[in-house]
Short mmCIF file of C-alpha atoms in Angstrom, two decimals:
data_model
loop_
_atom_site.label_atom_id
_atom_site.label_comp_id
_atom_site.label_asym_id
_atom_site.label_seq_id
_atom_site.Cartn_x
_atom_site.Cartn_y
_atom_site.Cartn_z
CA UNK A 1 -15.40 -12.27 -8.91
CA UNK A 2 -17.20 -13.44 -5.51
CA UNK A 3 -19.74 -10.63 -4.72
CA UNK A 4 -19.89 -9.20 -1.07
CA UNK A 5 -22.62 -10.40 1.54
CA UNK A 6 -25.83 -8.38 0.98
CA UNK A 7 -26.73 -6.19 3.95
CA UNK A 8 -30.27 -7.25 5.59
CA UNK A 9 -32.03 -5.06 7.50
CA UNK A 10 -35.60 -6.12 9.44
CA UNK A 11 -38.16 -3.71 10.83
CA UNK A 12 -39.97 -5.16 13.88
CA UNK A 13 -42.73 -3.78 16.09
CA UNK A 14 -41.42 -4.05 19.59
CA UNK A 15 -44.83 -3.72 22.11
CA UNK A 16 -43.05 -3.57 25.32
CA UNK A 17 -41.73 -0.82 24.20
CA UNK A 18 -44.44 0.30 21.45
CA UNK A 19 -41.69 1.48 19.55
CA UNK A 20 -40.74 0.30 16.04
CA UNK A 21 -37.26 -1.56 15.79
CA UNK A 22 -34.80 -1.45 13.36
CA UNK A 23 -31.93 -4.05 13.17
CA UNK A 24 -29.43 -5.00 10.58
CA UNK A 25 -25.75 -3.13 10.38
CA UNK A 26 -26.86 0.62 11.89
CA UNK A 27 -26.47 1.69 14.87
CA UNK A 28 -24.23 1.67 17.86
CA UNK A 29 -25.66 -1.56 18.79
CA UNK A 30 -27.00 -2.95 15.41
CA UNK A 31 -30.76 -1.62 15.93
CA UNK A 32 -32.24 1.94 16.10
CA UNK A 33 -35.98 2.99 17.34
CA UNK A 34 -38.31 4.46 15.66
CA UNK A 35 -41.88 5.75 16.14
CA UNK A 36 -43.54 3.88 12.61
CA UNK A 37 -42.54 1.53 10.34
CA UNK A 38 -42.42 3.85 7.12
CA UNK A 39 -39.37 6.06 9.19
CA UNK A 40 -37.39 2.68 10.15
CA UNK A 41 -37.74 1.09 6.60
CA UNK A 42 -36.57 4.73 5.45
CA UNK A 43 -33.38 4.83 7.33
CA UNK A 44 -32.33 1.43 6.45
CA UNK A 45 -33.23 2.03 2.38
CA UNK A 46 -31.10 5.23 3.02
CA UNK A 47 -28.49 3.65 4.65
CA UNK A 48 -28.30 0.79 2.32
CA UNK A 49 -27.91 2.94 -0.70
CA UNK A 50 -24.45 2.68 -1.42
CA UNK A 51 -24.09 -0.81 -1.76
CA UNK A 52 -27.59 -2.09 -1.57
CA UNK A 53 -29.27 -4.53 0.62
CA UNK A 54 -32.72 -6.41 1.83
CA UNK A 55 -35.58 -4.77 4.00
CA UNK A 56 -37.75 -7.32 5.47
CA UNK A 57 -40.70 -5.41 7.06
CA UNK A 58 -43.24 -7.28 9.43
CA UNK A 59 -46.33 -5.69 11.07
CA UNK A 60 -47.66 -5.44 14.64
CA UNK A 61 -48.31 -9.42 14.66
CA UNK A 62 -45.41 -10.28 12.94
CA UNK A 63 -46.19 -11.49 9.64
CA UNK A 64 -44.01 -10.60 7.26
CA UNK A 65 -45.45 -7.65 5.72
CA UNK A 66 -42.97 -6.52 2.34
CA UNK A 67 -39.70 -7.59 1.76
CA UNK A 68 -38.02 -4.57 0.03
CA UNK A 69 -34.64 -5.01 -2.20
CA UNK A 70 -32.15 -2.24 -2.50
CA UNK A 71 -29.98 -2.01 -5.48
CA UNK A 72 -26.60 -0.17 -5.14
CA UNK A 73 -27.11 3.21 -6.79
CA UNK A 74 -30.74 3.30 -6.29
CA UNK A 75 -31.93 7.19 -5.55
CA UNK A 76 -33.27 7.85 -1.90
CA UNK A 77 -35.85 9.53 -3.59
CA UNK A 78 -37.17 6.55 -5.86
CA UNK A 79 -40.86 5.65 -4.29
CA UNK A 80 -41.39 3.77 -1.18
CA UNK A 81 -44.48 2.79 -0.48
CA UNK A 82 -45.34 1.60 3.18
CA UNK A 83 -48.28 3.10 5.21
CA UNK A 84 -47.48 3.93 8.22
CA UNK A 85 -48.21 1.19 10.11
#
């Protein structure tokens, strides 16, 4: 049985705006704002929970800093660990 397409979610520091930027399948508009990294890779592990998905995190310069894999299932309250960069 074909599986479904994996959501993918990046976090992105935006410094025009100095504002941390979430894309991927949220929002209104497919990205959300947020003031660190650790809150906008949050939102997208919690909203990935249900049917899992890939968190590709890259800091200020952007390098790819952690690529982070949701399973379906997982518990919002398993450890994350980001700084908040």
């Amino acid at each position: 049985m074909p599986q479904p397409p994996v959501a993918t979610y990046r976090v992105e520091y935006e410094p025009s705006r100095g504002s941390w930027l979430l894309t991927g399948p949220v929002g209104a508009n497919g990205c959300l704002r947020y003031t660190t990294a650790r809150d906008a890779a949050e939102y997208a592990r919690w909203d990935a929970r249900d049917s899992g998905g890939t968190i590709d995190v890259f800091d200020q310069r952007g390098r790819l800093y952690r690529v982070i894999k949701v399973k379906s299932g997982d518990s919002v309250d398993a450890g994350l660990v980001l700084p908040s960069i």
